[in-house]
Amino acid sequence: MVAATLVPVIHERIAQCTTSVLVERLVPGAQLVVSVDGTEYSAIASGSSVQLAVPPLAGRAVLRARQDAGSGFTPWSADVEVEEALLPPATSPRLPEEVGTCRQCVHVSGLVPGAVVELVLQSTGGMVGTGTADGAGTACVDVDLSANQGKGADVLGARMVVCGQPGPSSSAPVTGRTRLEKPQVLGPLFGCQRMVPVRNLTPGARVRFEMGTDELGNLCSCEAAVNAWIGSDLVAGRQVRAVPYWDSAQCSGDGPPSDWVPVVPPDERIKPVVLPALVAGDRTIRVGNQIANATVVVRIRPDEHSDFEEFGPAATSENPEFGLNAPLAPGNVVTVVQTLCTVAVESDPVTVLPGPAVVLPPVVVPPVNRCGAGVLVANLHQGALVRVFADGIPVGAAWAGERSSVEVPVNVAAHMAITATQVVGGVPSLPSSPPVEVGVAEPGVPRILEPVATGDRMVWVSHVTPGARITVWSGAVQLGSVEATEPVVQVPVAALAGPVHATALLCGTVARGRDVQPIAPPSGTGGFSQPGEGPKSYADFPVPAGVDGAAFTMPIQGQLYFPSNDGKTWPHGARKAPLVVIAHGYWAPGVGSYLGYDYLGRHLARWGMAVFSLNLDVVNGETNHTDAHQYARGEIILHAIDALASDPGLAGKLDTSRVGLVGHSMGGEGVVLAQHLNASGARGYGIRAVVSIAPTNYRTEVSLRDAKYVQILGSMDLLSRSLLGSEWLNGFRIYDRAFSPKSHTWIYGARHNAFNRVWLQNGDTFEAGWADAALPPSEHENIARTLINAFFQDVLFTRHAYAGYLEGTVLPESLRQLEVYVQHRHEPRTVIDNFGDPDEQAALAAQPLDKTANSLTLPATAEGAGLLFWDDVQHTASGAATPHETQSTELAWNPPMAADVRYSTAAGGLAATPDGALSFRVGQFYPDDSLNPAGAAADLLVTLDDGGQQATVRAGAIGAIPYPDVRPAAAGLCPMRSIRIPMDAFTAANASFDPGSIQRIIFSLTARPTGRIFVDDIEITS
């Protein structure tokens, strides 16, 4: 098959008065023709891209391009319209928070594409650098600050010039910070590639790249992380490093080099990604994981049964867009093949979606603040291209992909009217309405959300004034920054090692947050280097008869893990260790199931706990479906605590006032029964924390109370796959009944047996058939070690900084690569609506379903032309694949012309504390692919109303409302997750809002065009 030549790509954005056009995806030697409103300009491509000189472009001029590589001209590329610009410019450029005197380049943003930016040193009035803005409105400007040498404090000024007309100036202080940080080169690096990704750079410093003794090139890094394009191929078998340095008149010398990173031959890791969504009518696809110096062939077939047609090859670049020779049609299948050093790897296929019947106007989410770095636009169709306008003038654009909201970089002035449109499959929407007026705000003091731990590479920050630049620092070292459009943001950072704080920069004003000391990560090694372990046996225990089984005699045996630095002795003079008892589940006897948690026992022992993994083979032998013996398991666990407490060899070593229980499968329910017996019988055991891993649910009359609770469950667990038809397998019900505080972690790809090493070694019964589709066993062990240790650090050691890991927003670094969705109920709390469920803790009796009144007996309403369904429902009768036994409200929407559906529940003037949160559970209704597109997260806007002022936060800023895991090996369930929005996020969105008098809570179903969701447990917590 002979591949057709791809059309060239003209990248957006291009603004009026621009005098050159970047064209990519060219065949070297091809004839290029660019049309500007029908006037053609030609060139011969000297490489895969050309910067073609043109006369100054007029606003709204239409550009297109084609090429002839020897077999005739391609079709014209998709039209690109030149943006009009506000003249003279009304906004000033954005500079860094501060500029060190040694800086040799400065990152400038907030520019009109193609604008000239001028940098001036205040002390001399002299120009120290100029540059031209790229299509993203940014420029990395080389500067010479030598005139400041020896002058002390100074100010760097910036302005942009558009069409010869200058705009207002901005400024940043010039400081004396000159420290060079050790960079980090990111692997893998492949032979033949010509790009080196590096982070932890000192902004403004130069960096050179070395491959052994060869220098590959150098550049000035405007930011802390860059993808450095180099002039020669990397060679497999050699090593690369980055060396920061200064070479200016006022500063010189090398800083610490990065570690050497090996160059390896290309392999499957060069697999490209066709970024979804693709929509009928699209003439552009976007490709991720492009490797510099590789080529890409685009393959398209009409449907999954037809042959592919190929286009290309075209060279890779930093830009994701590839133009298509014809519009895509519904059902087309698209892949791309990337080739590097003769190694070719094909992407996964993406099927083209039909376009929506009506392209709805998007929603601009307020507030939008002057000098702000971006605008949040929601209610987006999949695959939308979003454009933002200020007073009708284009100021920003972004592609939505599969997201229903997107941050669009802009730079706007006070009192401008902000609107947005979206284009889907070539079809434009009407503008958003009403326009949002740009406000004036001072930056609030940002607050780092804890926990943060050493080694973390992501930091959550709340109380963020939308539009501010948020930077995370360790002392004077910048670790990472983002341009914020929402009151809660995540900031990628270099690995944390010491105290950190955040700053917010808006309109030249800086607000500094307090320092936060990182904790040790719960997945880390702990304080005891070599835990000890050994078998323990005690006298047989006569287990009494219970409601679910006859009496029998139980040997008390197991394996004890304990803190130690030599593997033999307890640490001298150490504080008494909390006791943790592990109860395994139902498995064939004699294989040592209790030894299958050795990884967990040793980990907890390293962190200072004594862990007894109990052998439950005998009770398993007594168990069947009619005699579950869960009460017996509870009694056995309590008796094991007694046996350990009275062991002379452990005298003075155990603190049985601090007891944690961990159970798996039937043992996961058994530990709940142990605490039930303890609490209901006032037996006095010091059980403070209970963990269930994939528990059964035989004893539906039992509710866990008087201990904190965590449940861990996976979407590929054997029990999860079977629970809809078998209540006794449904551990969700244990969580729903449990008293708070409590947390439930639902983990995509986790299964049952992989939490126990012995079970995997002894047949992996029932789950072996889908083990390869699930997370690997090492990830299951990582999950258990990390979450259970974090929980026990909080509850058994009162190290409350760890509590946040189980509350649903911040995840430990070791789990951030996984899809983990947390339900959490906090104490103390005020229930606004639990939709009629009984809640003994909140003194609420069961109530009949009534959608018009909440738990405060105040009104609840839902309205809008797009409202398809609203009612309070019992989940067990809902028709959805929900595992819960709870009542909630169900909402479905599909607006005919514009987003307008809102659900409101009255709060009667409730007062929230500044450190409190609004909490609710929410989940998608499944199956309903007509309203909940497959694979897409749901979203909504949450507004608090004090009767005079409103403050809005997008739920998705805190966490995704995920589409169910419906892979062939998964359960296909749609459980809810908790969203806990910090109260200071609302006050950051609107500083005039009073959280001390909340009159209404409004869920605006305007963040996504369609949807069907459950909402439950609306509460204010503190």
XYZ file of N, CA and C in Angstrom, residues 378-468:
273
model
N -17.120 25.202 30.866
C -17.741 23.900 31.119
C -18.880 23.652 30.126
N -19.581 22.517 30.355
C -20.694 22.088 29.495
C -20.211 21.814 28.079
N -19.091 21.126 27.975
C -18.466 20.871 26.684
C -18.805 19.481 26.179
N -19.072 19.408 24.894
C -19.205 18.119 24.232
C -17.825 17.496 24.057
N -17.787 16.179 23.959
C -16.512 15.512 23.716
C -15.940 15.963 22.375
N -14.629 16.228 22.380
C -13.947 16.628 21.162
C -14.119 18.078 20.779
N -14.647 18.906 21.678
C -14.918 20.304 21.343
C -13.635 21.123 21.280
N -13.614 22.073 20.348
C -12.610 23.121 20.323
C -13.258 24.367 20.911
N -12.688 24.880 21.991
C -13.305 25.954 22.764
C -12.580 27.262 22.467
N -13.354 28.311 22.254
C -12.778 29.641 22.065
C -13.391 30.587 23.092
N -12.544 31.453 23.652
C -12.991 32.435 24.633
C -12.825 33.825 24.028
N -13.812 34.692 24.317
C -13.827 36.044 23.766
C -13.962 37.047 24.913
N -13.281 38.175 24.772
C -13.412 39.298 25.704
C -13.923 40.485 24.906
N -15.112 40.943 25.254
C -15.761 42.017 24.489
C -15.818 41.664 23.009
N -16.037 40.376 22.722
C -16.167 39.922 21.348
C -14.871 39.649 20.633
N -13.726 39.923 21.244
C -12.410 39.709 20.632
C -11.847 38.381 21.117
N -11.356 37.511 20.217
C -10.789 36.225 20.665
C -9.585 36.438 21.582
N -9.560 35.722 22.708
C -8.439 35.851 23.642
C -7.856 34.507 24.069
N -8.451 33.388 23.636
C -7.910 32.099 24.044
C -8.645 30.955 23.386
N -7.974 29.807 23.292
C -8.584 28.612 22.721
C -7.971 27.384 23.373
N -8.753 26.307 23.435
C -8.267 25.046 23.987
C -9.131 23.924 23.451
N -8.562 22.714 23.439
C -9.283 21.526 22.969
C -9.727 20.731 24.186
N -10.967 20.279 24.181
C -11.531 19.613 25.351
C -11.166 18.144 25.450
N -10.959 17.461 24.325
C -10.757 16.015 24.396
C -12.000 15.338 24.941
N -11.820 14.507 25.983
C -12.967 13.843 26.607
C -13.499 14.606 27.813
N -12.922 15.745 28.104
C -13.327 16.498 29.288
C -14.574 17.326 29.003
N -15.376 17.505 30.025
C -16.559 18.359 29.885
C -16.274 19.784 30.334
N -15.098 20.042 30.866
C -14.673 21.400 31.200
C -13.192 21.507 30.907
N -12.747 22.719 30.607
C -11.356 22.915 30.241
C -10.931 24.316 30.664
N -9.664 24.439 31.035
C -9.086 25.731 31.366
C -8.505 26.349 30.099
N -8.967 27.539 29.756
C -8.514 28.216 28.544
C -7.592 29.354 28.951
N -6.311 29.311 28.548
C -5.397 30.403 28.907
C -5.838 31.719 28.264
N -5.896 32.780 29.060
C -6.282 34.107 28.571
C -5.515 35.160 29.362
N -5.710 36.413 28.977
C -5.256 37.551 29.764
C -6.297 38.634 29.544
N -7.020 39.008 30.591
C -8.163 39.900 30.430
C -8.070 41.055 31.420
N -8.777 42.134 31.087
C -8.781 43.333 31.914
C -10.114 43.468 32.629
N -10.141 44.262 33.673
C -11.344 44.454 34.484
C -12.501 44.935 33.622
N -13.684 44.391 33.951
C -14.972 44.787 33.382
C -15.191 44.318 31.951
N -14.248 43.571 31.377
C -14.516 42.963 30.080
C -15.650 41.952 30.212
N -16.367 41.735 29.131
C -17.449 40.741 29.101
C -16.907 39.471 28.452
N -16.927 38.364 29.192
C -16.324 37.110 28.739
C -17.411 36.161 28.251
N -17.244 35.652 27.038
C -18.128 34.635 26.473
C -17.264 33.532 25.880
N -17.909 32.432 25.493
C -17.184 31.320 24.891
C -18.075 30.616 23.884
N -17.448 29.960 22.921
C -18.144 29.077 21.991
C -17.416 27.751 21.961
N -18.088 26.739 21.426
C -17.417 25.471 21.176
C -17.756 25.002 19.762
N -16.764 24.395 19.120
C -16.935 23.844 17.781
C -16.750 22.334 17.897
N -17.758 21.577 17.433
C -17.726 20.118 17.555
C -17.929 19.529 16.165
N -16.917 18.825 15.667
C -17.030 18.250 14.330
C -17.240 19.306 13.267
N -16.680 20.482 13.478
C -16.824 21.577 12.534
C -18.076 22.397 12.695
N -18.946 22.033 13.660
C -20.206 22.743 13.863
C -20.066 23.661 15.070
N -20.249 24.984 14.893
C -20.087 25.902 16.025
C -21.361 26.033 16.847
N -21.186 26.344 18.119
C -22.322 26.630 19.000
C -22.618 28.116 18.989
N -23.720 28.485 19.586
C -23.973 29.872 19.917
C -23.049 30.285 21.066
N -22.818 31.572 21.254
C -21.983 31.999 22.385
C -22.657 31.697 23.716
N -21.830 31.514 24.746
C -22.359 31.342 26.094
C -23.116 32.590 26.519
N -24.069 32.385 27.417
C -24.886 33.514 27.875
C -25.365 33.220 29.287
N -25.414 34.273 30.158
C -25.007 35.655 29.915
C -23.486 35.790 29.989
N -22.957 36.912 29.443
C -21.519 37.145 29.589
C -21.127 37.264 31.065
N -19.903 36.861 31.372
C -19.370 36.981 32.729
C -18.447 38.199 32.756
N -18.716 39.132 33.658
C -17.896 40.333 33.743
C -16.623 40.052 34.531
N -15.516 40.542 34.004
C -14.227 40.363 34.668
C -14.194 41.219 35.933
N -13.891 40.582 37.050
C -13.860 41.270 38.331
C -12.459 41.687 38.732
N -12.410 42.357 39.871
C -11.148 42.812 40.451
C -10.995 42.129 41.805
N -9.915 41.404 41.987
C -9.713 40.679 43.245
C -8.247 40.725 43.626
N -8.015 40.729 44.926
C -6.672 40.558 45.458
C -6.442 39.066 45.701
N -5.218 38.588 45.538
C -4.990 37.158 45.765
C -5.188 36.778 47.229
N -5.970 35.710 47.453
C -6.098 35.183 48.804
C -4.853 34.424 49.206
N -4.735 34.160 50.492
C -3.581 33.415 51.005
C -3.793 31.936 50.707
N -2.981 31.333 49.849
C -3.205 29.931 49.475
C -2.874 28.993 50.631
N -3.571 27.882 50.666
C -3.382 26.891 51.731
C -3.086 25.530 51.110
N -1.937 24.971 51.474
C -1.603 23.624 51.009
C -2.475 22.625 51.754
N -3.172 21.775 50.983
C -4.003 20.745 51.594
C -3.105 19.605 52.068
N -3.254 19.269 53.327
C -2.483 18.161 53.867
C -3.298 16.875 53.764
N -2.574 15.745 53.734
C -1.141 15.593 53.967
C -0.288 15.836 52.719
N 0.946 16.258 52.989
C 2.012 16.202 51.992
C 3.136 15.375 52.609
N 3.841 14.647 51.769
C 4.876 13.734 52.267
C 6.152 13.921 51.473
N 7.267 13.570 52.071
C 8.540 13.623 51.360
C 8.449 12.725 50.130
N 8.997 13.232 49.046
C 8.949 12.493 47.790
C 7.736 12.793 46.939
N 6.737 13.485 47.488
C 5.541 13.803 46.700
C 5.906 14.633 45.487
N 5.197 14.394 44.392
C 5.393 15.163 43.169
C 4.120 15.900 42.749
N 3.166 15.954 43.654
C 1.949 16.718 43.409
C 1.488 17.305 44.734
N 1.118 18.589 44.710
C 0.647 19.267 45.910
C -0.708 19.894 45.604
N -1.679 19.645 46.484
C -2.998 20.264 46.382
C -2.980 21.594 47.127
N -3.605 22.604 46.526
C -3.674 23.914 47.153
C -5.111 24.413 47.088
N -5.637 24.876 48.229
C -6.981 25.444 48.305
C -6.879 26.932 48.633
N -8.053 27.565 48.728
C -8.162 29.011 48.937
C -7.358 29.758 47.877
N -7.582 29.349 46.630
C -6.890 29.918 45.485
C -7.824 30.910 44.796
N -7.397 32.129 44.643
C -8.169 33.110 43.891
C -8.077 32.755 42.413
N -9.206 32.450 41.754
C -9.137 32.077 40.333
C -8.428 33.139 39.510
N -7.520 32.680 38.667
C -6.697 33.570 37.860
C -5.292 33.741 38.374
N -5.051 33.392 39.638
C -3.718 33.581 40.209
C -2.745 32.513 39.708
